[in-house]
Amino acid sequence: HGEAGHHRIWGTRCFDYGSYEVLRFLMSNLLFWIEEYQFDGYRFDGVTAMLYFHRGIEWDFVGGTSEYFSRHVDAQAVAYLTAANQMLREALPQCLTVAEDVSGFAGLCRPVLRGGVGFDFRLGMGPPDEWQRLAPRF
């Protein structure tokens, strides 16, 4: 589904979540916006593209555990998202986080202390995207 580090549909680069410098950059940005501008929450866009090496491209998610616990999952991205949610809770306990994800990744909205990734809400963009595709036909 494209070269590692690239998203072929969006034509963009993807972060290397295993890089200390990348993690430091991303985590410090989350804290900056809370501390400097009093943000009280974040919507993480494109979480599906972060979670899977195939970026969710041409992949039908049917809910089997093999989709969520397999070689297709970017464990370093899961670790980053988990650490980000934990850090945000420690910095600002009332902070809300929303994951835009079409896969229904298991544990995405389970608290970190209960083995989850720690998001408060999941925004499934599948139905709105489908309506946008179908609307011109009517």
PDB file of C-alpha atoms in Angstrom:
ATOM      1  CA  HIS A   1       0.000   0.000   0.000  1.00  0.00           C
ATOM      2  CA  GLY A   2       2.876   2.299  -0.642  1.00  0.00           C
ATOM      3  CA  GLU A   3       6.359   2.884   0.573  1.00  0.00           C
ATOM      4  CA  ALA A   4       6.925   2.861   4.342  1.00  0.00           C
ATOM      5  CA  GLY A   5       6.537   6.335   5.773  1.00  0.00           C
ATOM      6  CA  HIS A   6       4.142   7.462   3.041  1.00  0.00           C
ATOM      7  CA  HIS A   7       0.384   7.578   2.596  1.00  0.00           C
ATOM      8  CA  ARG A   8      -0.195   7.040  -1.107  1.00  0.00           C
ATOM      9  CA  ILE A   9      -3.808   8.277  -1.205  1.00  0.00           C
ATOM     10  CA  TRP A  10      -3.142  11.514   0.671  1.00  0.00           C
ATOM     11  CA  GLY A  11       0.277  12.057  -0.881  1.00  0.00           C
ATOM     12  CA  THR A  12       1.725  12.762   2.545  1.00  0.00           C
ATOM     13  CA  ARG A  13       4.505  11.484   4.778  1.00  0.00           C
ATOM     14  CA  CYS A  14       3.809   9.489   7.939  1.00  0.00           C
ATOM     15  CA  PHE A  15       5.617   9.975  11.225  1.00  0.00           C
ATOM     16  CA  ASP A  16       8.111   7.399  12.463  1.00  0.00           C
ATOM     17  CA  TYR A  17       6.597   6.731  15.898  1.00  0.00           C
ATOM     18  CA  GLY A  18       9.657   4.712  16.884  1.00  0.00           C
ATOM     19  CA  SER A  19      11.891   7.785  16.696  1.00  0.00           C
ATOM     20  CA  TYR A  20      12.622   9.529  19.988  1.00  0.00           C
ATOM     21  CA  GLU A  21      12.884  12.901  18.222  1.00  0.00           C
ATOM     22  CA  VAL A  22       9.482  12.447  16.557  1.00  0.00           C
ATOM     23  CA  LEU A  23       7.851  11.442  19.841  1.00  0.00           C
ATOM     24  CA  ARG A  24       9.415  14.397  21.647  1.00  0.00           C
ATOM     25  CA  PHE A  25       8.159  16.748  18.909  1.00  0.00           C
ATOM     26  CA  LEU A  26       4.602  15.367  18.949  1.00  0.00           C
ATOM     27  CA  MET A  27       4.272  15.163  22.731  1.00  0.00           C
ATOM     28  CA  SER A  28       5.718  18.633  23.317  1.00  0.00           C
ATOM     29  CA  ASN A  29       3.243  20.073  20.801  1.00  0.00           C
ATOM     30  CA  LEU A  30       0.321  18.529  22.663  1.00  0.00           C
ATOM     31  CA  LEU A  31       1.498  20.116  25.909  1.00  0.00           C
ATOM     32  CA  PHE A  32       2.278  23.465  24.261  1.00  0.00           C
ATOM     33  CA  TRP A  33      -1.300  23.973  23.069  1.00  0.00           C
ATOM     34  CA  ILE A  34      -2.699  23.058  26.495  1.00  0.00           C
ATOM     35  CA  GLU A  35      -0.310  25.289  28.416  1.00  0.00           C
ATOM     36  CA  GLU A  36      -0.073  28.250  26.039  1.00  0.00           C
ATOM     37  CA  TYR A  37      -3.614  28.442  24.638  1.00  0.00           C
ATOM     38  CA  GLN A  38      -5.623  26.522  27.250  1.00  0.00           C
ATOM     39  CA  PHE A  39      -6.843  23.855  24.828  1.00  0.00           C
ATOM     40  CA  ASP A  40      -9.093  21.406  26.656  1.00  0.00           C
ATOM     41  CA  GLY A  41      -9.166  18.613  24.098  1.00  0.00           C
ATOM     42  CA  TYR A  42      -7.892  17.186  20.846  1.00  0.00           C
ATOM     43  CA  ARG A  43      -9.353  15.465  17.814  1.00  0.00           C
ATOM     44  CA  PHE A  44      -6.732  13.117  16.423  1.00  0.00           C
ATOM     45  CA  ASP A  45      -7.411  12.981  12.679  1.00  0.00           C
ATOM     46  CA  GLY A  46      -6.506   9.989  10.524  1.00  0.00           C
ATOM     47  CA  VAL A  47      -5.986   7.580  13.419  1.00  0.00           C
ATOM     48  CA  THR A  48      -6.715   4.601  11.146  1.00  0.00           C
ATOM     49  CA  ALA A  49      -3.773   5.608   8.950  1.00  0.00           C
ATOM     50  CA  MET A  50      -1.630   5.764  12.067  1.00  0.00           C
ATOM     51  CA  LEU A  51      -2.695   2.415  13.504  1.00  0.00           C
ATOM     52  CA  TYR A  52      -2.095   0.224  10.462  1.00  0.00           C
ATOM     53  CA  PHE A  53       0.809  -0.183   8.071  1.00  0.00           C
ATOM     54  CA  HIS A  54      -1.732  -0.523   5.223  1.00  0.00           C
ATOM     55  CA  ARG A  55      -3.158   2.874   6.349  1.00  0.00           C
ATOM     56  CA  GLY A  56      -6.700   1.473   5.997  1.00  0.00           C
ATOM     57  CA  ILE A  57      -6.387   1.682   2.215  1.00  0.00           C
ATOM     58  CA  GLU A  58      -8.464  -0.911   0.343  1.00  0.00           C
ATOM     59  CA  TRP A  59      -9.125  -2.740   3.603  1.00  0.00           C
ATOM     60  CA  ASP A  60     -12.566  -3.860   4.734  1.00  0.00           C
ATOM     61  CA  PHE A  61     -12.729  -3.854   8.516  1.00  0.00           C
ATOM     62  CA  VAL A  62     -15.175  -6.543   9.617  1.00  0.00           C
ATOM     63  CA  GLY A  63     -14.302  -6.643  13.322  1.00  0.00           C
ATOM     64  CA  GLY A  64     -12.201  -9.777  13.632  1.00  0.00           C
ATOM     65  CA  THR A  65      -9.501  -9.775  16.289  1.00  0.00           C
ATOM     66  CA  SER A  66      -6.940 -10.641  13.614  1.00  0.00           C
ATOM     67  CA  GLU A  67      -7.414  -7.111  12.259  1.00  0.00           C
ATOM     68  CA  TYR A  68      -6.451  -5.528  15.566  1.00  0.00           C
ATOM     69  CA  PHE A  69      -3.783  -7.930  16.769  1.00  0.00           C
ATOM     70  CA  SER A  70      -1.645  -8.756  13.761  1.00  0.00           C
ATOM     71  CA  ARG A  71       1.399  -7.755  11.755  1.00  0.00           C
ATOM     72  CA  HIS A  72      -0.713  -5.027  10.113  1.00  0.00           C
ATOM     73  CA  VAL A  73      -0.838  -2.966  13.325  1.00  0.00           C
ATOM     74  CA  ASP A  74       1.848  -0.336  13.912  1.00  0.00           C
ATOM     75  CA  ALA A  75       2.616  -1.071  17.581  1.00  0.00           C
ATOM     76  CA  GLN A  76       4.786   2.050  17.815  1.00  0.00           C
ATOM     77  CA  ALA A  77       1.846   4.242  16.754  1.00  0.00           C
ATOM     78  CA  VAL A  78      -0.382   2.511  19.315  1.00  0.00           C
ATOM     79  CA  ALA A  79       2.279   3.159  21.974  1.00  0.00           C
ATOM     80  CA  TYR A  80       2.476   6.848  20.975  1.00  0.00           C
ATOM     81  CA  LEU A  81      -1.306   7.317  21.094  1.00  0.00           C
ATOM     82  CA  THR A  82      -1.464   5.571  24.470  1.00  0.00           C
ATOM     83  CA  ALA A  83       1.385   7.663  25.891  1.00  0.00           C
ATOM     84  CA  ALA A  84      -0.167  10.856  24.475  1.00  0.00           C
ATOM     85  CA  ASN A  85      -3.510  10.137  26.125  1.00  0.00           C
ATOM     86  CA  GLN A  86      -1.841   9.282  29.433  1.00  0.00           C
ATOM     87  CA  MET A  87       0.287  12.431  29.335  1.00  0.00           C
ATOM     88  CA  LEU A  88      -2.723  14.611  28.522  1.00  0.00           C
ATOM     89  CA  ARG A  89      -4.676  13.117  31.462  1.00  0.00           C
ATOM     90  CA  GLU A  90      -1.777  13.861  33.787  1.00  0.00           C
ATOM     91  CA  ALA A  91      -1.338  17.422  32.483  1.00  0.00           C
ATOM     92  CA  LEU A  92      -5.053  18.254  32.352  1.00  0.00           C
ATOM     93  CA  PRO A  93      -7.369  15.622  33.860  1.00  0.00           C
ATOM     94  CA  GLN A  94     -10.486  17.063  32.199  1.00  0.00           C
ATOM     95  CA  CYS A  95      -8.886  17.015  28.716  1.00  0.00           C
ATOM     96  CA  LEU A  96     -11.015  15.202  26.132  1.00  0.00           C
ATOM     97  CA  THR A  97      -9.561  13.266  23.218  1.00  0.00           C
ATOM     98  CA  VAL A  98     -11.361  12.042  20.125  1.00  0.00           C
ATOM     99  CA  ALA A  99      -9.967   9.488  17.672  1.00  0.00           C
ATOM    100  CA  GLU A 100     -11.135   9.671  14.052  1.00  0.00           C
ATOM    101  CA  ASP A 101     -11.021   5.968  13.158  1.00  0.00           C
ATOM    102  CA  VAL A 102     -12.943   3.825  10.692  1.00  0.00           C
ATOM    103  CA  SER A 103     -11.603   0.478  11.901  1.00  0.00           C
ATOM    104  CA  GLY A 104     -13.187   0.235  15.344  1.00  0.00           C
ATOM    105  CA  PHE A 105      -9.787  -0.641  16.810  1.00  0.00           C
ATOM    106  CA  ALA A 106     -10.229  -2.743  19.961  1.00  0.00           C
ATOM    107  CA  GLY A 107      -9.576  -0.821  23.174  1.00  0.00           C
ATOM    108  CA  LEU A 108      -9.303   2.557  21.462  1.00  0.00           C
ATOM    109  CA  CYS A 109     -11.678   4.201  23.957  1.00  0.00           C
ATOM    110  CA  ARG A 110     -10.729   2.136  26.991  1.00  0.00           C
ATOM    111  CA  PRO A 111      -8.785   4.013  29.685  1.00  0.00           C
ATOM    112  CA  VAL A 112      -5.019   3.515  29.615  1.00  0.00           C
ATOM    113  CA  LEU A 113      -5.062   2.195  33.195  1.00  0.00           C
ATOM    114  CA  ARG A 114      -7.470  -0.527  32.017  1.00  0.00           C
ATOM    115  CA  GLY A 115      -5.280  -1.606  29.100  1.00  0.00           C
ATOM    116  CA  GLY A 116      -6.685   0.674  26.413  1.00  0.00           C
ATOM    117  CA  VAL A 117      -5.370   3.440  24.203  1.00  0.00           C
ATOM    118  CA  GLY A 118      -7.187   6.056  26.301  1.00  0.00           C
ATOM    119  CA  PHE A 119      -9.402   8.067  23.947  1.00  0.00           C
ATOM    120  CA  ASP A 120     -12.685   9.419  25.304  1.00  0.00           C
ATOM    121  CA  PHE A 121     -14.577   9.163  22.024  1.00  0.00           C
ATOM    122  CA  ARG A 122     -14.273   7.594  18.585  1.00  0.00           C
ATOM    123  CA  LEU A 123     -15.487   9.456  15.499  1.00  0.00           C
ATOM    124  CA  GLY A 124     -16.305   6.944  12.772  1.00  0.00           C
ATOM    125  CA  MET A 125     -16.036   8.713   9.424  1.00  0.00           C
ATOM    126  CA  GLY A 126     -17.242   5.763   7.351  1.00  0.00           C
ATOM    127  CA  PRO A 127     -20.958   6.713   7.205  1.00  0.00           C
ATOM    128  CA  PRO A 128     -20.387  10.449   6.474  1.00  0.00           C
ATOM    129  CA  ASP A 129     -17.849   9.560   3.771  1.00  0.00           C
ATOM    130  CA  GLU A 130     -20.326   7.154   2.182  1.00  0.00           C
ATOM    131  CA  TRP A 131     -23.115   9.760   2.207  1.00  0.00           C
ATOM    132  CA  GLN A 132     -20.772  12.244   0.564  1.00  0.00           C
ATOM    133  CA  ARG A 133     -19.990   9.699  -2.150  1.00  0.00           C
ATOM    134  CA  LEU A 134     -23.677   8.867  -2.748  1.00  0.00           C
ATOM    135  CA  ALA A 135     -25.197  12.367  -2.494  1.00  0.00           C
ATOM    136  CA  PRO A 136     -24.418  13.487  -6.071  1.00  0.00           C
ATOM    137  CA  ARG A 137     -26.499  10.557  -7.408  1.00  0.00           C
ATOM    138  CA  PHE A 138     -29.730  11.968  -5.977  1.00  0.00           C
TER     139      PHE A 138
END
